[in-house]
Amino acid sequence: MSSSITEKFGVKIEKDPPQSKLAHLGVESWPKWGCSPSKFPWTFTTTETMFLLEGKVKVYCDGHDEFFEIEAGDLVKFPKGMKVIWDVTEAVNKHYKVWSLDSGLNGI
């Protein structure tokens, strides 16, 4: 299965990225975070790339009426300053990495 990259409201989503890309990024060494189904606001204070191991989330971006979903197997990059509502519909377990402005390797 090949990966595909889409962009929704400035968020880049890569479905089923190749294992070689995940290894190159060092995803398995990134911190982990998880939560049970819930709904909450979040502001990304820096660019963040995440790889969802489990779960499903409806993401509502500030200024947009529509939402998009991210789910297990997705590599996702949220830009610095983005404000969202996370509606976790299936418990999430993810690896994540926050990037400084001078970092050349920032995921997708």
Coordinates of N, CA and C in Angstrom, one line a residue, residues 21-58:
K21 N 10.4 5.9 6.1 CA 10.2 7.3 6.5 C 10.1 7.5 8.0
L22 N 9.3 6.6 8.6 CA 9.1 6.6 10.1 C 10.5 6.4 10.8
A23 N 11.2 5.4 10.2 CA 12.6 5.2 10.8 C 13.5 6.3 10.6
H24 N 13.5 7.0 9.4 CA 14.3 8.1 9.2 C 14.0 9.3 10.1
L25 N 12.7 9.5 10.4 CA 12.3 10.5 11.3 C 12.6 10.2 12.8
G26 N 12.8 8.9 13.1 CA 13.0 8.5 14.5 C 11.8 8.4 15.3
V27 N 10.6 8.2 14.6 CA 9.3 8.2 15.3 C 9.2 7.4 16.6
E28 N 9.8 6.2 16.5 CA 9.7 5.3 17.7 C 10.4 5.9 18.9
S29 N 11.3 6.8 18.7 CA 12.0 7.4 19.9 C 11.3 8.7 20.4
W30 N 10.3 9.2 19.7 CA 9.5 10.3 20.1 C 8.7 10.0 21.4
P31 N 8.4 11.0 22.2 CA 7.6 10.8 23.3 C 6.2 10.3 22.9
K32 N 5.5 9.7 23.8 CA 4.1 9.2 23.6 C 3.1 10.0 24.4
W33 N 1.9 10.1 23.9 CA 0.8 10.7 24.6 C -0.4 10.0 24.2
G34 N -1.4 9.9 25.1 CA -2.7 9.3 24.8 C -3.8 9.9 25.6
C35 N -5.0 9.6 25.2 CA -6.2 10.1 26.0 C -7.4 9.2 25.5
S36 N -8.3 9.2 26.4 CA -9.6 8.5 26.2 C -10.5 9.4 25.4
P37 N -11.6 8.9 24.9 CA -12.6 9.8 24.2 C -12.9 11.0 25.0
S38 N -12.8 12.2 24.3 CA -13.1 13.5 25.0 C -13.0 14.5 23.9
K39 N -13.4 15.7 24.3 CA -13.4 16.9 23.4 C -12.8 18.1 24.1
F40 N -11.8 18.7 23.5 CA -11.1 19.8 24.2 C -10.4 20.7 23.2
P41 N -10.2 22.0 23.6 CA -9.5 22.9 22.7 C -8.0 22.7 22.9
W42 N -7.2 23.0 21.8 CA -5.8 22.9 21.8 C -5.2 24.0 20.9
T43 N -4.1 24.6 21.4 CA -3.3 25.5 20.5 C -1.9 25.0 20.4
F44 N -1.4 24.8 19.1 CA -0.1 24.3 18.9 C 0.9 25.5 19.0
T45 N 1.6 25.6 20.1 CA 2.6 26.7 20.3 C 3.8 26.5 19.5
T46 N 4.0 25.4 18.9 CA 5.2 25.2 18.0 C 4.7 24.2 16.9
T47 N 5.4 24.0 15.8 CA 5.0 23.0 14.8 C 5.2 21.6 15.5
E48 N 4.1 20.8 15.3 CA 4.2 19.5 15.9 C 3.8 18.4 14.8
T49 N 4.6 17.4 14.8 CA 4.4 16.2 13.9 C 4.0 15.1 14.9
M50 N 3.0 14.3 14.4 CA 2.6 13.2 15.3 C 2.3 12.0 14.4
F51 N 2.5 10.8 15.0 CA 2.1 9.5 14.3 C 1.2 8.8 15.2
L52 N -0.1 8.6 14.7 CA -1.1 8.0 15.5 C -0.9 6.4 15.4
L53 N -0.7 5.8 16.6 CA -0.6 4.4 16.7 C -2.0 3.8 16.9
E54 N -2.9 4.4 17.6 CA -4.3 4.0 17.8 C -5.2 5.2 17.8
G55 N -6.5 4.9 17.5 CA -7.5 6.0 17.7 C -8.0 6.7 16.5
K56 N -8.9 7.6 16.8 CA -9.5 8.4 15.7 C -9.9 9.8 16.4
V57 N -9.6 10.9 15.7 CA -9.9 12.2 16.1 C -10.6 13.0 15.0
K58 N -11.7 13.7 15.4 CA -12.2 14.7 14.5 C -11.5 16.0 14.9

